[in-house]
Coordinates of C-alpha atoms and ligand atoms in Angstrom, one line a residue:
M1 CA 0.1 -0.1 -0.2
T2 CA 1.0 3.4 -0.1
K3 CA -1.8 5.8 0.6
A4 CA -1.4 8.0 3.1
A5 CA -4.4 6.8 5.4
G6 CA -5.9 8.4 7.7
N7 CA -7.6 7.0 10.9
S8 CA -9.2 4.3 9.6
L9 CA -8.9 0.3 9.9
I10 CA -6.4 -1.7 8.4
A11 CA -5.5 -5.1 8.5
C12 CA -1.1 -6.5 8.3
H13 CA -1.7 -8.0 4.6
D14 CA 1.5 -10.3 6.3
C15 CA 0.3 -10.4 10.4
D16 CA -3.6 -9.9 9.7
L17 CA -2.3 -7.4 12.6
L18 CA -5.5 -5.1 13.0
F19 CA -4.8 -1.1 14.0
R20 CA -5.7 2.4 13.3
T21 CA -3.7 4.5 10.8
R22 CA -2.8 7.8 11.6
P23 CA -1.5 11.1 9.2
L24 CA 2.1 10.1 8.2
R25 CA 5.0 12.8 6.9
D26 CA 6.6 13.7 3.8
G27 CA 8.6 10.2 3.9
E28 CA 7.2 8.6 6.7
R29 CA 6.4 4.8 6.7
A30 CA 4.4 2.6 8.9
A31 CA 5.3 -0.6 9.8
C32 CA 3.3 -3.6 12.2
P33 CA 4.3 -3.8 15.5
R34 CA 4.2 -7.3 15.2
C35 CA 6.1 -8.7 11.6
G36 CA 7.5 -5.3 10.9
A37 CA 6.0 -4.9 7.3
V38 CA 5.4 -1.5 5.8
L39 CA 1.8 -1.1 5.5
Y40 CA 1.6 2.7 4.0
H41 CA 3.8 5.8 2.9
Q42 CA 3.8 8.6 1.8
K43 CA 4.9 10.3 -1.2
P44 CA 7.4 12.6 -0.6
R45 CA 6.0 16.2 -1.3
T46 CA 3.0 15.4 -3.5
I47 CA 1.1 18.9 -2.8
N48 CA 4.0 20.4 -4.2
R49 CA 5.3 18.4 -7.4
A50 CA 1.5 18.3 -8.4
L51 CA 1.3 22.3 -8.3
I52 CA 4.1 22.4 -10.5
Y53 CA 3.3 19.9 -12.8
S54 CA -0.6 20.9 -13.4
L55 CA 1.0 25.2 -13.7
T56 CA 3.4 23.7 -16.5
A57 CA 0.2 22.3 -17.3
L58 CA -1.3 25.2 -17.5
I59 CA 1.7 27.0 -19.3
F60 CA 1.0 24.6 -22.5
F61 CA -2.9 25.2 -22.2
G62 CA -1.6 28.7 -23.5
L63 CA 0.7 28.0 -26.2
A64 CA -1.4 25.1 -27.6
N65 CA -4.4 27.9 -28.0
V66 CA -2.4 30.7 -29.0
F67 CA -0.1 29.5 -32.3
P68 CA -0.9 27.3 -35.2
F69 CA -1.6 23.6 -34.4
M70 CA -1.0 22.1 -37.9
T71 CA -0.3 23.9 -41.5
F72 CA -1.6 22.4 -44.5
K73 CA 0.1 23.0 -48.2
L74 CA -2.0 22.2 -51.5
Q75 CA -0.6 23.3 -54.5
G76 CA 0.2 26.9 -53.3
R77 CA -2.8 27.4 -50.8
E78 CA -1.8 27.1 -47.3
Q79 CA -4.1 27.2 -44.5
V80 CA -3.7 27.8 -40.5
T81 CA -5.1 25.3 -38.0
F82 CA -5.5 26.1 -34.5
L83 CA -6.3 23.5 -32.0
T84 CA -10.2 24.5 -31.7
S85 CA -10.8 24.5 -35.6
G86 CA -11.6 21.2 -35.6
G87 CA -14.4 22.2 -33.1
L88 CA -15.5 25.2 -35.0
E89 CA -15.4 23.5 -38.0
L90 CA -17.4 21.2 -37.0
F91 CA -20.4 23.6 -35.7
Q92 CA -20.2 25.9 -39.3
Q93 CA -21.1 22.5 -41.0
G94 CA -23.9 21.7 -39.0
F95 CA -22.4 19.5 -36.9
W96 CA -23.6 21.1 -33.3
G97 CA -23.6 18.3 -31.2
L98 CA -20.1 17.1 -32.2
G99 CA -18.5 20.2 -32.4
V100 CA -19.5 20.9 -28.4
L101 CA -18.6 17.9 -27.8
V102 CA -15.0 18.1 -29.5
L103 CA -14.7 21.3 -27.7
T104 CA -15.4 19.7 -24.4
V105 CA -14.2 17.9 -24.3
G106 CA -10.4 19.0 -25.6
V107 CA -10.9 22.1 -24.8
L108 CA -12.9 23.0 -22.2
L109 CA -13.2 20.9 -19.4
P110 CA -9.2 20.2 -19.4
F111 CA -9.5 24.5 -19.0
L112 CA -11.1 23.6 -16.1
K113 CA -9.6 20.9 -15.0
I114 CA -6.3 23.0 -14.5
I115 CA -7.6 26.4 -13.4
G116 CA -9.8 23.6 -10.5
T117 CA -6.1 21.8 -9.1
L118 CA -4.4 25.1 -9.4
Y119 CA -7.4 26.3 -7.0
I120 CA -7.0 23.5 -4.6
L121 CA -3.2 23.8 -4.8
I122 CA -2.0 27.2 -4.4
P123 CA -3.6 27.6 -0.9
L124 CA -2.7 23.9 0.4
E125 CA 0.7 25.0 -0.7
F126 CA 0.8 27.9 1.1
N127 CA -1.6 27.5 3.7
L128 CA -4.3 30.1 3.0
R129 CA -8.3 29.5 3.2
V130 CA -10.2 29.7 0.1
W131 CA -13.9 29.4 -0.3
K132 CA -15.5 26.6 -1.5
A133 CA -12.4 24.3 -1.8
R134 CA -14.0 20.7 -0.9
E135 CA -16.9 21.7 -3.5
T136 CA -13.9 22.4 -5.9
F137 CA -12.4 19.5 -5.6
K138 CA -15.5 17.3 -5.4
F139 CA -16.1 19.1 -9.1
V140 CA -12.6 18.7 -9.9
E141 CA -13.0 14.6 -9.4
A142 CA -16.1 14.4 -11.0
L143 CA -15.3 15.9 -14.4
S144 CA -11.6 14.2 -14.8
P145 CA -13.0 11.2 -16.9
W146 CA -14.4 13.8 -18.9
A147 CA -11.4 15.6 -20.1
M148 CA -9.9 13.8 -23.0
M149 CA -7.6 15.5 -24.8
E150 CA -6.5 11.6 -25.6
V151 CA -8.6 11.4 -27.5
L152 CA -8.8 14.3 -30.0
M153 CA -5.5 14.0 -30.4
L154 CA -6.0 10.1 -31.5
G155 CA -8.0 12.3 -34.0
V156 CA -4.9 14.3 -34.8
I157 CA -2.7 11.4 -35.4
V158 CA -5.4 9.2 -37.7
A159 CA -6.0 12.8 -39.8
Y160 CA -2.1 13.6 -39.6
V161 CA -1.2 9.9 -41.5
K162 CA -4.1 9.5 -44.0
L163 CA -3.4 13.3 -45.2
I164 CA 0.7 13.3 -45.5
D165 CA 0.4 11.6 -48.9
I166 CA -2.1 14.7 -50.0
T167 CA -0.9 17.2 -48.6
T168 CA 2.0 18.9 -47.2
I169 CA 1.1 19.4 -43.4
V170 CA 3.8 21.2 -41.0
L171 CA 3.1 20.3 -36.9
G172 CA 2.7 24.1 -35.3
V173 CA 3.5 24.8 -32.2
S174 CA 0.4 24.0 -31.0
L175 CA 0.5 20.2 -31.7
Y176 CA 4.0 19.8 -29.6
S177 CA 2.2 22.1 -26.2
F178 CA -0.3 19.7 -26.9
A179 CA 1.2 17.1 -26.3
A180 CA 3.1 17.9 -23.5
L181 CA 0.0 19.3 -21.9
I182 CA -1.5 15.8 -22.0
V183 CA 2.0 14.6 -20.4
F184 CA 1.7 16.9 -17.8
M185 CA -1.9 16.6 -16.7
T186 CA -1.3 12.4 -16.0
L187 CA 1.7 13.9 -14.5
T188 CA -0.2 15.8 -12.3
T189 CA -2.8 13.0 -11.6
A190 CA -0.1 10.5 -11.7
V191 CA 1.6 12.1 -8.7
L192 CA -1.6 13.8 -5.9
E193 CA -3.0 11.6 -4.1
P194 CA -6.8 12.1 -3.7
R195 CA -7.5 10.8 0.0
E196 CA -4.3 13.8 1.3
V197 CA -5.7 16.3 -0.6
W198 CA -8.9 15.6 1.3
E199 CA -7.1 14.6 4.7
R200 CA -5.5 18.7 4.3
L201 CA -8.9 20.7 3.5
E202 CA -11.0 18.7 6.0
Q203 CA -8.2 19.5 8.7
R204 CA -8.8 23.2 8.0
P205 CA -11.2 25.0 11.0
Ligands
ZN1 ZN1 2.0 -7.8 10.6

């Protein structure tokens, strides 16, 4: 177990001894008093690391939205596309629902997830109190499965492979930033322990 468990009953996986857990400090381990097996441990500086990854993700989100995504060159014509172009194009061609869906899961929800995560992590890191922190974290956890940038990226790769034979495609700063954004959002999720965040939020007066 690697969870930073707090005040619940767990059993030792080696000798079945039952005992009550308590929150650990950074890098601390809880060992079974009878057989010495390591039961759970606190990964060091999780909030701090998750905060750095989230801030980096926000920077890449900005870059992904400002710079061109792909440039298509065909017979002297050049068409520059942006991250939101695909969704907007669907919208203009009458595929309203699809356009809204693409823009929501690919752009809007990831943005809300990053902002919501920062809204929780910055005050935790600097011991500040903010309005509706618990509600915000609940919201962030609820929308996590819907922020599917990977699906949008997959669509882009498929389109790229299909079009590369008929047009010249120049990959833009936005596309690389978008890929980096996916990596840093995944890192944030990997390092952040929701239980630890809940405990820290509950400890506040
Ligand atoms: Zn034991």
